[in-house]
PDB file of C-alpha atoms in Angstrom:
ATOM      1  CA  MET A  24      25.036 -46.558 -34.448  1.00 31.00           C
ATOM      2  CA  THR A  25      22.198 -45.741 -36.849  1.00 36.00           C
ATOM      3  CA  SER A  26      23.589 -45.482 -40.380  1.00 39.00           C
ATOM      4  CA  THR A  27      21.323 -43.511 -42.680  1.00 54.00           C
ATOM      5  CA  LYS A  28      23.754 -41.954 -45.121  1.00 73.00           C
ATOM      6  CA  ASP A  29      23.314 -41.671 -48.866  1.00 83.00           C
ATOM      7  CA  ALA A  30      25.224 -44.361 -50.744  1.00 80.00           C
ATOM      8  CA  VAL A  31      26.629 -45.105 -54.185  1.00 83.00           C
ATOM      9  CA  THR A  32      26.495 -48.644 -55.563  1.00 89.00           C
ATOM     10  CA  ALA A  33      29.330 -50.397 -57.367  1.00 86.00           C
ATOM     11  CA  ARG A  34      27.609 -49.433 -60.646  1.00 92.00           C
ATOM     12  CA  GLY A  35      27.706 -45.770 -59.705  1.00 85.00           C
ATOM     13  CA  GLU A  36      24.012 -45.506 -58.802  1.00 88.00           C
ATOM     14  CA  TRP A  37      23.130 -42.979 -56.129  1.00 81.00           C
ATOM     15  CA  VAL A  38      20.883 -44.313 -53.344  1.00 85.00           C
ATOM     16  CA  ARG A  39      18.968 -41.934 -51.070  1.00 85.00           C
ATOM     17  CA  GLN A  40      19.280 -42.455 -47.326  1.00 86.00           C
ATOM     18  CA  ALA A  41      16.332 -43.994 -45.506  1.00 85.00           C
ATOM     19  CA  ASN A  42      14.066 -41.869 -43.342  1.00 86.00           C
ATOM     20  CA  ARG A  43      15.217 -42.315 -39.751  1.00 86.00           C
ATOM     21  CA  PHE A  44      12.201 -41.118 -37.763  1.00 91.00           C
ATOM     22  CA  THR A  45       9.119 -42.911 -39.045  1.00 90.00           C
ATOM     23  CA  GLU A  46       6.770 -42.678 -36.079  1.00 93.00           C
ATOM     24  CA  ARG A  47       3.345 -41.401 -37.107  1.00 96.00           C
ATOM     25  CA  ILE A  48       1.151 -38.703 -35.585  1.00 97.00           C
ATOM     26  CA  THR A  49      -2.238 -40.385 -35.257  1.00 98.00           C
ATOM     27  CA  ALA A  50      -5.756 -39.311 -34.377  1.00 97.00           C
ATOM     28  CA  ASP A  51      -6.548 -42.366 -32.231  1.00 95.00           C
ATOM     29  CA  GLY A  52      -3.443 -42.076 -30.070  1.00 86.00           C
ATOM     30  CA  SER A  53      -2.121 -45.464 -31.199  1.00 92.00           C
ATOM     31  CA  SER A  54       1.323 -44.000 -31.880  1.00 92.00           C
ATOM     32  CA  ALA A  55       3.789 -42.228 -29.649  1.00 92.00           C
ATOM     33  CA  TYR A  56       2.554 -38.914 -31.016  1.00 97.00           C
ATOM     34  CA  PRO A  57      -1.155 -38.028 -30.862  1.00 97.00           C
ATOM     35  CA  VAL A  58      -2.792 -35.409 -33.056  1.00 98.00           C
ATOM     36  CA  GLU A  59      -2.786 -32.242 -30.981  1.00 98.00           C
ATOM     37  CA  PRO A  60      -3.228 -28.725 -32.389  1.00 98.00           C
ATOM     38  CA  GLY A  61      -0.359 -26.393 -31.519  1.00 98.00           C
ATOM     39  CA  ARG A  62       2.000 -29.141 -30.383  1.00 98.00           C
ATOM     40  CA  TYR A  63       3.991 -29.697 -33.576  1.00 98.00           C
ATOM     41  CA  ARG A  64       6.186 -27.539 -35.766  1.00 98.00           C
ATOM     42  CA  LEU A  65       6.720 -28.415 -39.407  1.00 98.00           C
ATOM     43  CA  VAL A  66      10.268 -27.456 -40.417  1.00 98.00           C
ATOM     44  CA  VAL A  67      10.858 -27.076 -44.154  1.00 98.00           C
ATOM     45  CA  SER A  68      13.139 -25.660 -46.774  1.00 98.00           C
ATOM     46  CA  LEU A  69      11.245 -23.895 -49.534  1.00 98.00           C
ATOM     47  CA  ALA A  70      13.924 -25.202 -51.892  1.00 98.00           C
ATOM     48  CA  CYS A  71      13.248 -28.872 -51.155  1.00 98.00           C
ATOM     49  CA  PRO A  72      10.622 -30.721 -53.239  1.00 98.00           C
ATOM     50  CA  TRP A  73       9.996 -33.290 -50.506  1.00 98.00           C
ATOM     51  CA  ALA A  74       9.281 -30.526 -47.989  1.00 98.00           C
ATOM     52  CA  HIS A  75       7.301 -28.511 -50.532  1.00 98.00           C
ATOM     53  CA  ARG A  76       4.705 -31.288 -50.651  1.00 98.00           C
ATOM     54  CA  SER A  77       3.889 -30.783 -46.976  1.00 98.00           C
ATOM     55  CA  VAL A  78       3.670 -26.991 -47.387  1.00 98.00           C
ATOM     56  CA  ILE A  79       1.103 -27.386 -50.176  1.00 98.00           C
ATOM     57  CA  VAL A  80      -0.977 -29.966 -48.297  1.00 98.00           C
ATOM     58  CA  ARG A  81      -0.919 -27.936 -45.069  1.00 98.00           C
ATOM     59  CA  ARG A  82      -2.210 -24.905 -46.979  1.00 98.00           C
ATOM     60  CA  LEU A  83      -4.866 -26.729 -49.006  1.00 98.00           C
ATOM     61  CA  LEU A  84      -6.266 -28.378 -45.868  1.00 98.00           C
ATOM     62  CA  GLY A  85      -6.209 -25.176 -43.829  1.00 98.00           C
ATOM     63  CA  LEU A  86      -3.885 -26.457 -41.116  1.00 98.00           C
ATOM     64  CA  GLU A  87      -1.866 -23.243 -40.810  1.00 98.00           C
ATOM     65  CA  ASP A  88      -3.235 -22.432 -37.347  1.00 98.00           C
ATOM     66  CA  VAL A  89      -2.952 -26.046 -36.200  1.00 98.00           C
ATOM     67  CA  ILE A  90       0.626 -26.928 -37.203  1.00 98.00           C
ATOM     68  CA  SER A  91       3.133 -24.077 -37.180  1.00 98.00           C
ATOM     69  CA  LEU A  92       5.732 -23.668 -39.906  1.00 98.00           C
ATOM     70  CA  GLY A  93       9.458 -23.043 -39.589  1.00 98.00           C
ATOM     71  CA  VAL A  94      11.497 -22.188 -42.700  1.00 98.00           C
ATOM     72  CA  VAL A  95      15.245 -22.762 -42.851  1.00 98.00           C
ATOM     73  CA  ASP A  96      17.826 -20.892 -44.883  1.00 98.00           C
ATOM     74  CA  PRO A  97      18.169 -22.409 -48.376  1.00 98.00           C
ATOM     75  CA  ILE A  98      21.952 -22.508 -47.936  1.00 97.00           C
ATOM     76  CA  ARG A  99      23.255 -25.233 -45.641  1.00 92.00           C
ATOM     77  CA  ASP A 100      26.702 -25.290 -44.111  1.00 85.00           C
ATOM     78  CA  GLU A 101      28.591 -28.313 -42.784  1.00 84.00           C
ATOM     79  CA  ARG A 102      26.201 -28.437 -39.823  1.00 89.00           C
ATOM     80  CA  GLY A 103      23.120 -28.719 -42.024  1.00 94.00           C
ATOM     81  CA  TRP A 104      19.962 -26.627 -42.258  1.00 98.00           C
ATOM     82  CA  ARG A 105      20.158 -23.289 -40.430  1.00 97.00           C
ATOM     83  CA  PHE A 106      17.504 -20.980 -38.978  1.00 98.00           C
ATOM     84  CA  THR A 107      19.347 -17.868 -40.117  1.00 97.00           C
ATOM     85  CA  LEU A 108      16.188 -16.377 -41.640  1.00 98.00           C
ATOM     86  CA  ASP A 109      14.823 -15.833 -38.128  1.00 98.00           C
ATOM     87  CA  PRO A 110      15.804 -13.075 -35.677  1.00 96.00           C
ATOM     88  CA  ARG A 111      19.110 -13.870 -33.934  1.00 96.00           C
ATOM     89  CA  GLY A 112      19.392 -17.003 -36.056  1.00 97.00           C
ATOM     90  CA  ARG A 113      17.043 -19.086 -33.917  1.00 98.00           C
ATOM     91  CA  ASP A 114      13.691 -20.641 -34.673  1.00 98.00           C
ATOM     92  CA  PRO A 115      11.265 -18.560 -32.575  1.00 98.00           C
ATOM     93  CA  VAL A 116       9.196 -21.578 -31.474  1.00 98.00           C
ATOM     94  CA  THR A 117      11.779 -24.275 -30.757  1.00 98.00           C
ATOM     95  CA  GLY A 118      14.815 -22.085 -30.075  1.00 97.00           C
ATOM     96  CA  LEU A 119      16.902 -24.175 -32.467  1.00 98.00           C
ATOM     97  CA  GLU A 120      19.810 -22.685 -34.393  1.00 98.00           C
ATOM     98  CA  PHE A 121      20.233 -25.811 -36.524  1.00 98.00           C
ATOM     99  CA  LEU A 122      17.789 -28.578 -37.381  1.00 98.00           C
ATOM    100  CA  SER A 123      20.574 -31.004 -36.485  1.00 97.00           C
ATOM    101  CA  GLU A 124      20.053 -30.132 -32.806  1.00 98.00           C
ATOM    102  CA  ALA A 125      16.609 -31.730 -32.863  1.00 98.00           C
ATOM    103  CA  TYR A 126      17.897 -34.788 -34.753  1.00 96.00           C
ATOM    104  CA  LEU A 127      20.697 -35.377 -32.253  1.00 97.00           C
ATOM    105  CA  ALA A 128      18.395 -34.761 -29.289  1.00 97.00           C
ATOM    106  CA  THR A 129      16.235 -37.572 -30.668  1.00 96.00           C
ATOM    107  CA  ASP A 130      19.090 -39.915 -31.618  1.00 95.00           C
ATOM    108  CA  PRO A 131      22.577 -38.898 -30.405  1.00 96.00           C
ATOM    109  CA  ASP A 132      24.135 -41.509 -32.718  1.00 94.00           C
ATOM    110  CA  PHE A 133      22.455 -40.249 -35.887  1.00 92.00           C
ATOM    111  CA  ASP A 134      25.116 -39.962 -38.609  1.00 90.00           C
ATOM    112  CA  GLY A 135      23.159 -39.169 -41.781  1.00 89.00           C
ATOM    113  CA  ARG A 136      21.975 -35.977 -43.445  1.00 91.00           C
ATOM    114  CA  PHE A 137      19.594 -33.819 -41.431  1.00 95.00           C
ATOM    115  CA  THR A 138      16.676 -33.710 -43.827  1.00 95.00           C
ATOM    116  CA  VAL A 139      13.502 -31.697 -44.299  1.00 97.00           C
ATOM    117  CA  PRO A 140      10.613 -31.875 -43.837  1.00 98.00           C
ATOM    118  CA  ALA A 141      10.870 -32.683 -40.164  1.00 98.00           C
ATOM    119  CA  VAL A 142       8.055 -32.398 -37.638  1.00 98.00           C
ATOM    120  CA  ILE A 143       9.307 -31.285 -34.228  1.00 98.00           C
ATOM    121  CA  ASP A 144       7.402 -32.095 -31.044  1.00 98.00           C
ATOM    122  CA  THR A 145       7.623 -28.735 -29.291  1.00 98.00           C
ATOM    123  CA  THR A 146       7.003 -30.328 -25.881  1.00 97.00           C
ATOM    124  CA  THR A 147      10.275 -32.262 -26.087  1.00 97.00           C
ATOM    125  CA  GLY A 148      12.264 -30.598 -28.861  1.00 97.00           C
ATOM    126  CA  LYS A 149      12.652 -33.972 -30.578  1.00 97.00           C
ATOM    127  CA  VAL A 150      11.825 -35.061 -34.121  1.00 97.00           C
ATOM    128  CA  ALA A 151       8.454 -36.783 -34.250  1.00 97.00           C
ATOM    129  CA  THR A 152       8.816 -37.749 -37.922  1.00 97.00           C
ATOM    130  CA  ASN A 153      10.855 -37.028 -41.028  1.00 96.00           C
ATOM    131  CA  ASP A 154       8.934 -39.609 -43.071  1.00 96.00           C
ATOM    132  CA  TYR A 155       7.908 -37.286 -45.898  1.00 96.00           C
ATOM    133  CA  PRO A 156       5.743 -39.771 -47.892  1.00 96.00           C
ATOM    134  CA  GLN A 157       3.619 -40.707 -44.889  1.00 97.00           C
ATOM    135  CA  LEU A 158       3.541 -37.181 -43.487  1.00 98.00           C
ATOM    136  CA  THR A 159       1.329 -35.706 -46.186  1.00 98.00           C
ATOM    137  CA  LEU A 160      -0.983 -38.733 -46.203  1.00 98.00           C
ATOM    138  CA  ASP A 161      -1.436 -38.353 -42.460  1.00 98.00           C
ATOM    139  CA  LEU A 162      -2.175 -34.644 -42.799  1.00 98.00           C
ATOM    140  CA  SER A 163      -5.065 -35.696 -45.045  1.00 98.00           C
ATOM    141  CA  THR A 164      -6.332 -38.589 -42.924  1.00 98.00           C
ATOM    142  CA  GLN A 165      -5.241 -38.250 -39.287  1.00 98.00           C
ATOM    143  CA  TRP A 166      -5.761 -34.484 -38.980  1.00 98.00           C
ATOM    144  CA  ARG A 167      -9.205 -34.494 -40.597  1.00 98.00           C
ATOM    145  CA  ARG A 168     -11.008 -33.072 -37.530  1.00 98.00           C
ATOM    146  CA  HIS A 169      -8.900 -29.934 -37.861  1.00 98.00           C
ATOM    147  CA  HIS A 170      -9.238 -29.352 -41.607  1.00 98.00           C
ATOM    148  CA  ARG A 171     -10.831 -26.096 -42.690  1.00 98.00           C
ATOM    149  CA  ALA A 172     -14.413 -26.065 -43.882  1.00 98.00           C
ATOM    150  CA  GLY A 173     -14.344 -26.897 -47.588  1.00 98.00           C
ATOM    151  CA  ALA A 174     -10.964 -28.663 -47.474  1.00 98.00           C
ATOM    152  CA  PRO A 175     -10.502 -30.914 -50.518  1.00 98.00           C
ATOM    153  CA  GLU A 176     -10.149 -34.702 -50.426  1.00 98.00           C
ATOM    154  CA  LEU A 177      -6.521 -35.177 -51.394  1.00 98.00           C
ATOM    155  CA  TYR A 178      -6.379 -38.894 -50.604  1.00 98.00           C
ATOM    156  CA  PRO A 179      -9.943 -40.183 -51.033  1.00 98.00           C
ATOM    157  CA  GLU A 180     -10.358 -43.786 -49.944  1.00 98.00           C
ATOM    158  CA  ARG A 181     -11.999 -44.892 -53.182  1.00 98.00           C
ATOM    159  CA  LEU A 182      -8.975 -43.736 -55.203  1.00 98.00           C
ATOM    160  CA  ARG A 183      -6.125 -44.702 -52.876  1.00 98.00           C
ATOM    161  CA  ALA A 184      -5.013 -47.816 -54.740  1.00 98.00           C
ATOM    162  CA  GLU A 185      -4.728 -45.875 -57.994  1.00 98.00           C
ATOM    163  CA  ILE A 186      -3.045 -42.896 -56.313  1.00 98.00           C
ATOM    164  CA  ASP A 187      -0.524 -45.220 -54.660  1.00 98.00           C
ATOM    165  CA  GLU A 188       0.228 -46.914 -57.982  1.00 98.00           C
ATOM    166  CA  VAL A 189       0.770 -43.602 -59.785  1.00 98.00           C
ATOM    167  CA  ASN A 190       2.858 -42.268 -56.903  1.00 98.00           C
ATOM    168  CA  ALA A 191       5.149 -45.307 -56.952  1.00 98.00           C
ATOM    169  CA  GLY A 192       6.134 -44.776 -60.590  1.00 98.00           C
ATOM    170  CA  VAL A 193       6.453 -41.013 -60.206  1.00 98.00           C
ATOM    171  CA  PHE A 194       8.629 -41.403 -57.115  1.00 98.00           C
ATOM    172  CA  ARG A 195      10.965 -43.953 -58.655  1.00 98.00           C
ATOM    173  CA  ASP A 196      11.439 -42.383 -62.075  1.00 98.00           C
ATOM    174  CA  VAL A 197      10.681 -38.666 -61.627  1.00 98.00           C
ATOM    175  CA  ASN A 198      10.929 -37.422 -58.022  1.00 98.00           C
ATOM    176  CA  GLN A 199      13.875 -39.686 -57.315  1.00 97.00           C
ATOM    177  CA  GLY A 200      14.905 -39.978 -60.934  1.00 98.00           C
ATOM    178  CA  VAL A 201      16.199 -36.423 -61.288  1.00 98.00           C
ATOM    179  CA  TYR A 202      18.501 -37.015 -58.306  1.00 97.00           C
ATOM    180  CA  ARG A 203      19.630 -40.350 -59.706  1.00 97.00           C
ATOM    181  CA  CYS A 204      20.657 -38.446 -62.831  1.00 98.00           C
ATOM    182  CA  GLY A 205      22.339 -35.613 -60.978  1.00 97.00           C
ATOM    183  CA  PHE A 206      24.293 -37.687 -58.467  1.00 96.00           C
ATOM    184  CA  ALA A 207      25.153 -40.685 -60.681  1.00 97.00           C
ATOM    185  CA  ARG A 208      28.807 -41.659 -60.565  1.00 95.00           C
ATOM    186  CA  SER A 209      28.979 -43.581 -63.814  1.00 97.00           C
ATOM    187  CA  GLN A 210      27.797 -42.983 -67.363  1.00 98.00           C
ATOM    188  CA  GLU A 211      25.823 -46.220 -67.242  1.00 97.00           C
ATOM    189  CA  ALA A 212      23.944 -45.253 -64.072  1.00 97.00           C
ATOM    190  CA  TYR A 213      23.256 -41.758 -65.381  1.00 98.00           C
ATOM    191  CA  GLU A 214      21.880 -42.921 -68.728  1.00 98.00           C
ATOM    192  CA  GLU A 215      19.728 -45.584 -67.083  1.00 97.00           C
ATOM    193  CA  ALA A 216      18.151 -42.975 -64.791  1.00 98.00           C
ATOM    194  CA  PHE A 217      17.860 -40.482 -67.668  1.00 98.00           C
ATOM    195  CA  ASP A 218      16.023 -42.982 -69.886  1.00 98.00           C
ATOM    196  CA  ALA A 219      13.649 -43.989 -67.069  1.00 98.00           C
ATOM    197  CA  LEU A 220      12.923 -40.346 -66.246  1.00 98.00           C
ATOM    198  CA  PHE A 221      11.926 -39.340 -69.742  1.00 98.00           C
ATOM    199  CA  ALA A 222      10.070 -42.587 -70.415  1.00 98.00           C
ATOM    200  CA  ARG A 223       7.949 -41.825 -67.354  1.00 98.00           C
ATOM    201  CA  LEU A 224       7.439 -38.196 -68.380  1.00 98.00           C
ATOM    202  CA  ASP A 225       6.306 -39.384 -71.804  1.00 98.00           C
ATOM    203  CA  ALA A 226       3.861 -41.817 -70.196  1.00 98.00           C
ATOM    204  CA  LEU A 227       2.551 -39.078 -67.901  1.00 98.00           C
ATOM    205  CA  SER A 228       2.061 -36.818 -70.909  1.00 98.00           C
ATOM    206  CA  GLU A 229      -0.093 -39.484 -72.524  1.00 98.00           C
ATOM    207  CA  ARG A 230      -2.052 -40.013 -69.315  1.00 98.00           C
ATOM    208  CA  LEU A 231      -2.737 -36.291 -68.977  1.00 98.00           C
ATOM    209  CA  ARG A 232      -3.532 -35.636 -72.631  1.00 98.00           C
ATOM    210  CA  GLU A 233      -7.265 -36.263 -72.160  1.00 97.00           C
ATOM    211  CA  ARG A 234      -7.618 -35.812 -68.397  1.00 98.00           C
ATOM    212  CA  ARG A 235      -6.952 -32.747 -66.297  1.00 98.00           C
ATOM    213  CA  TYR A 236      -5.564 -34.474 -63.199  1.00 98.00           C
ATOM    214  CA  LEU A 237      -3.609 -37.664 -62.614  1.00 98.00           C
ATOM    215  CA  VAL A 238      -6.296 -39.562 -60.695  1.00 98.00           C
ATOM    216  CA  GLY A 239      -9.993 -38.714 -60.674  1.00 98.00           C
ATOM    217  CA  ASP A 240     -11.548 -35.370 -61.531  1.00 98.00           C
ATOM    218  CA  SER A 241      -9.786 -33.167 -58.979  1.00 98.00           C
ATOM    219  CA  ILE A 242      -6.383 -32.592 -57.397  1.00 98.00           C
ATOM    220  CA  THR A 243      -5.056 -35.437 -55.282  1.00 98.00           C
ATOM    221  CA  GLU A 244      -1.839 -36.318 -53.500  1.00 98.00           C
ATOM    222  CA  ALA A 245      -0.561 -37.646 -56.845  1.00 98.00           C
ATOM    223  CA  ASP A 246      -0.675 -34.219 -58.488  1.00 99.00           C
ATOM    224  CA  ILE A 247       1.093 -32.603 -55.547  1.00 98.00           C
ATOM    225  CA  ARG A 248       3.958 -35.096 -55.687  1.00 98.00           C
ATOM    226  CA  LEU A 249       4.489 -34.642 -59.409  1.00 99.00           C
ATOM    227  CA  PHE A 250       4.156 -30.850 -59.285  1.00 99.00           C
ATOM    228  CA  THR A 251       7.027 -30.284 -56.857  1.00 98.00           C
ATOM    229  CA  THR A 252       9.452 -31.889 -59.309  1.00 98.00           C
ATOM    230  CA  LEU A 253       7.980 -30.301 -62.435  1.00 99.00           C
ATOM    231  CA  VAL A 254       8.111 -26.785 -60.995  1.00 98.00           C
ATOM    232  CA  ARG A 255      11.863 -27.193 -60.380  1.00 98.00           C
ATOM    233  CA  PHE A 256      12.613 -28.883 -63.671  1.00 98.00           C
ATOM    234  CA  ASP A 257      13.741 -26.054 -65.939  1.00 98.00           C
ATOM    235  CA  ALA A 258      15.200 -23.937 -63.139  1.00 98.00           C
ATOM    236  CA  VAL A 259      17.373 -26.736 -61.750  1.00 98.00           C
ATOM    237  CA  TYR A 260      17.088 -30.286 -62.991  1.00 98.00           C
ATOM    238  CA  HIS A 261      17.411 -29.666 -66.741  1.00 98.00           C
ATOM    239  CA  GLY A 262      20.882 -28.143 -66.474  1.00 98.00           C
ATOM    240  CA  HIS A 263      22.233 -28.780 -62.984  1.00 98.00           C
ATOM    241  CA  PHE A 264      21.231 -32.467 -62.933  1.00 98.00           C
ATOM    242  CA  LYS A 265      21.723 -33.036 -66.698  1.00 98.00           C
ATOM    243  CA  CYS A 266      18.055 -33.954 -67.291  1.00 98.00           C
ATOM    244  CA  ASN A 267      18.293 -32.281 -70.669  1.00 98.00           C
ATOM    245  CA  ARG A 268      16.442 -34.301 -73.295  1.00 98.00           C
ATOM    246  CA  HIS A 269      13.734 -31.644 -73.131  1.00 98.00           C
ATOM    247  CA  LYS A 270      12.828 -28.726 -70.923  1.00 98.00           C
ATOM    248  CA  LEU A 271       9.428 -28.810 -69.271  1.00 98.00           C
ATOM    249  CA  THR A 272       8.434 -25.930 -71.544  1.00 98.00           C
ATOM    250  CA  GLU A 273       9.144 -28.228 -74.525  1.00 98.00           C
ATOM    251  CA  LEU A 274       6.714 -30.905 -73.313  1.00 98.00           C
ATOM    252  CA  PRO A 275       3.348 -29.346 -74.241  1.00 98.00           C
ATOM    253  CA  VAL A 276       0.998 -31.492 -72.146  1.00 98.00           C
ATOM    254  CA  LEU A 277       3.097 -31.477 -68.984  1.00 99.00           C
ATOM    255  CA  TRP A 278       3.875 -27.780 -69.348  1.00 98.00           C
ATOM    256  CA  ALA A 279       0.165 -26.920 -69.584  1.00 98.00           C
ATOM    257  CA  TYR A 280      -0.613 -29.270 -66.679  1.00 98.00           C
ATOM    258  CA  ALA A 281       2.108 -27.721 -64.509  1.00 99.00           C
ATOM    259  CA  ARG A 282       0.876 -24.194 -65.298  1.00 98.00           C
ATOM    260  CA  ASP A 283      -2.672 -25.232 -64.394  1.00 98.00           C
ATOM    261  CA  LEU A 284      -1.490 -26.374 -60.977  1.00 98.00           C
ATOM    262  CA  PHE A 285       0.851 -23.403 -60.518  1.00 98.00           C
ATOM    263  CA  GLN A 286      -2.073 -21.036 -61.019  1.00 98.00           C
ATOM    264  CA  THR A 287      -4.209 -22.942 -58.492  1.00 98.00           C
ATOM    265  CA  PRO A 288      -4.225 -21.466 -54.945  1.00 98.00           C
ATOM    266  CA  GLY A 289      -1.852 -23.391 -52.700  1.00 98.00           C
ATOM    267  CA  PHE A 290       0.591 -24.282 -55.464  1.00 98.00           C
ATOM    268  CA  GLY A 291       2.287 -21.335 -57.163  1.00 98.00           C
ATOM    269  CA  ASP A 292       1.938 -19.189 -54.059  1.00 98.00           C
ATOM    270  CA  THR A 293       4.096 -21.693 -52.134  1.00 98.00           C
ATOM    271  CA  VAL A 294       6.920 -21.718 -54.733  1.00 98.00           C
ATOM    272  CA  ASP A 295      10.092 -19.717 -54.034  1.00 98.00           C
ATOM    273  CA  PHE A 296      12.337 -19.845 -57.090  1.00 98.00           C
ATOM    274  CA  ASP A 297      15.022 -17.781 -55.360  1.00 98.00           C
ATOM    275  CA  HIS A 298      15.355 -20.365 -52.573  1.00 98.00           C
ATOM    276  CA  ILE A 299      15.215 -23.207 -55.095  1.00 98.00           C
ATOM    277  CA  LYS A 300      18.010 -21.900 -57.300  1.00 98.00           C
ATOM    278  CA  ARG A 301      20.290 -20.709 -54.542  1.00 98.00           C
ATOM    279  CA  HIS A 302      20.036 -24.006 -52.682  1.00 98.00           C
ATOM    280  CA  TYR A 303      20.783 -26.333 -55.577  1.00 98.00           C
ATOM    281  CA  TYR A 304      23.471 -24.291 -57.281  1.00 98.00           C
ATOM    282  CA  ARG A 305      25.320 -23.285 -54.109  1.00 97.00           C
ATOM    283  CA  THR A 306      25.206 -26.484 -52.043  1.00 95.00           C
ATOM    284  CA  HIS A 307      26.405 -29.086 -54.562  1.00 95.00           C
ATOM    285  CA  PRO A 308      30.072 -28.151 -55.092  1.00 94.00           C
ATOM    286  CA  GLY A 309      30.774 -31.498 -56.731  1.00 94.00           C
ATOM    287  CA  ILE A 310      28.378 -30.551 -59.533  1.00 96.00           C
ATOM    288  CA  ASN A 311      28.760 -26.751 -59.563  1.00 97.00           C
ATOM    289  CA  PRO A 312      32.141 -25.977 -57.967  1.00 96.00           C
ATOM    290  CA  ASN A 313      32.025 -22.224 -58.600  1.00 96.00           C
ATOM    291  CA  GLY A 314      28.632 -21.866 -56.932  1.00 96.00           C
ATOM    292  CA  LEU A 315      27.292 -19.597 -59.655  1.00 98.00           C
ATOM    293  CA  VAL A 316      23.500 -19.253 -59.635  1.00 98.00           C
ATOM    294  CA  PRO A 317      21.991 -18.895 -63.125  1.00 97.00           C
ATOM    295  CA  ALA A 318      20.028 -15.755 -63.884  1.00 98.00           C
ATOM    296  CA  GLY A 319      17.321 -17.662 -65.803  1.00 97.00           C
ATOM    297  CA  PRO A 320      15.007 -19.116 -66.745  1.00 97.00           C
ATOM    298  CA  ASP A 321      12.313 -16.588 -67.596  1.00 97.00           C
ATOM    299  CA  LEU A 322       9.466 -17.298 -65.156  1.00 97.00           C
ATOM    300  CA  SER A 323       6.747 -15.265 -66.847  1.00 97.00           C
ATOM    301  CA  GLY A 324       5.437 -18.296 -68.720  1.00 98.00           C
ATOM    302  CA  TRP A 325       4.080 -19.791 -65.509  1.00 98.00           C
ATOM    303  CA  HIS A 326       1.307 -17.181 -65.571  1.00 98.00           C
ATOM    304  CA  THR A 327       0.190 -17.738 -69.177  1.00 98.00           C
ATOM    305  CA  GLU A 328      -3.075 -19.423 -70.155  1.00 98.00           C
ATOM    306  CA  HIS A 329      -3.015 -23.209 -70.084  1.00 98.00           C
ATOM    307  CA  GLY A 330      -6.383 -24.218 -71.548  1.00 97.00           C
ATOM    308  CA  ARG A 331      -6.732 -27.246 -69.286  1.00 98.00           C
ATOM    309  CA  GLU A 332     -10.247 -26.242 -68.151  1.00 97.00           C
ATOM    310  CA  ALA A 333     -11.580 -27.730 -71.383  1.00 97.00           C
ATOM    311  CA  LEU A 334     -10.761 -31.204 -70.064  1.00 98.00           C
ATOM    312  CA  GLY A 335     -13.347 -30.853 -67.287  1.00 96.00           C
ATOM    313  CA  GLY A 336     -12.864 -31.577 -63.624  1.00 95.00           C
ATOM    314  CA  SER A 337     -12.559 -29.110 -60.763  1.00 97.00           C
ATOM    315  CA  ALA A 338      -9.406 -28.384 -58.808  1.00 98.00           C
ATOM    316  CA  PHE A 339     -10.929 -28.991 -55.386  1.00 98.00           C
ATOM    317  CA  GLY A 340     -13.852 -31.257 -56.273  1.00 96.00           C
ATOM    318  CA  GLU A 341     -16.684 -30.495 -53.887  1.00 95.00           C
ATOM    319  CA  GLY A 342     -14.310 -28.461 -51.733  1.00 97.00           C
ATOM    320  CA  THR A 343     -13.130 -24.877 -52.022  1.00 98.00           C
ATOM    321  CA  ALA A 344      -9.887 -23.015 -52.585  1.00 98.00           C
ATOM    322  CA  PRO A 345      -7.845 -22.110 -49.486  1.00 97.00           C
TER     323      PRO A 345
END
């Protein structure tokens, strides 16, 4: 049996389950899944930061007519992600009622969480990949022939080593770090994750004080990966996951940086705060047993001036907005 469940160490540290389906979709046909427009369906939750990355990249690269998008209900039940937002509660392309059906069709012994994003091969109804870190990189590199005219370079070869280095720290301490705070089962594990999270946020603030984007002079994969955590920070992670040294709005550099991205096409227009809040506050009964969804925070600040243009750079480099 394939065991891919989340775990908790003896020290009370929460450990995320491994991605089960790590096959790639490649342009040269070297993998089990070749690049083929119209064949694949990207299934996401708009609440999930890991899935949100793929939604942003798909939009920035203009792949909307090449890879279709299925959106699940932000509220899961014991059977996992549901297609209850669609007519008759079924995904109109795959016919699935639950994402779990595709997981179990691919591996009947799968016993972990049914996670998003997941790319479904519509010819078989099976999961091609749920490897979220590689997925967005492959959208940039393997699907290049199908990018829109003017699509930006999100993972330029000359910057990949630096992007990978930045991503590694952001993943460990920020993307993953907020969950390590929220799901810690000991004070020691929580405080260790908390300290690492805010140490990394402080370092990122310094990095971004004199530069508009994390790597280079335009948006890259690194900015996308950081943004999906920052945009959820005050709405969810600050209170729900006890990441409460500061709110994002109390970190001037990161708050301006996040607003800059939010106001860039492809970012803020892919954010659904209703889905985000309802998912987190209603599906973690161990943290929020009453399931109450907070009325705040005030979201109007996301649309205020950020002043980051003065640092130079251009959102899409030599490319154009979607």
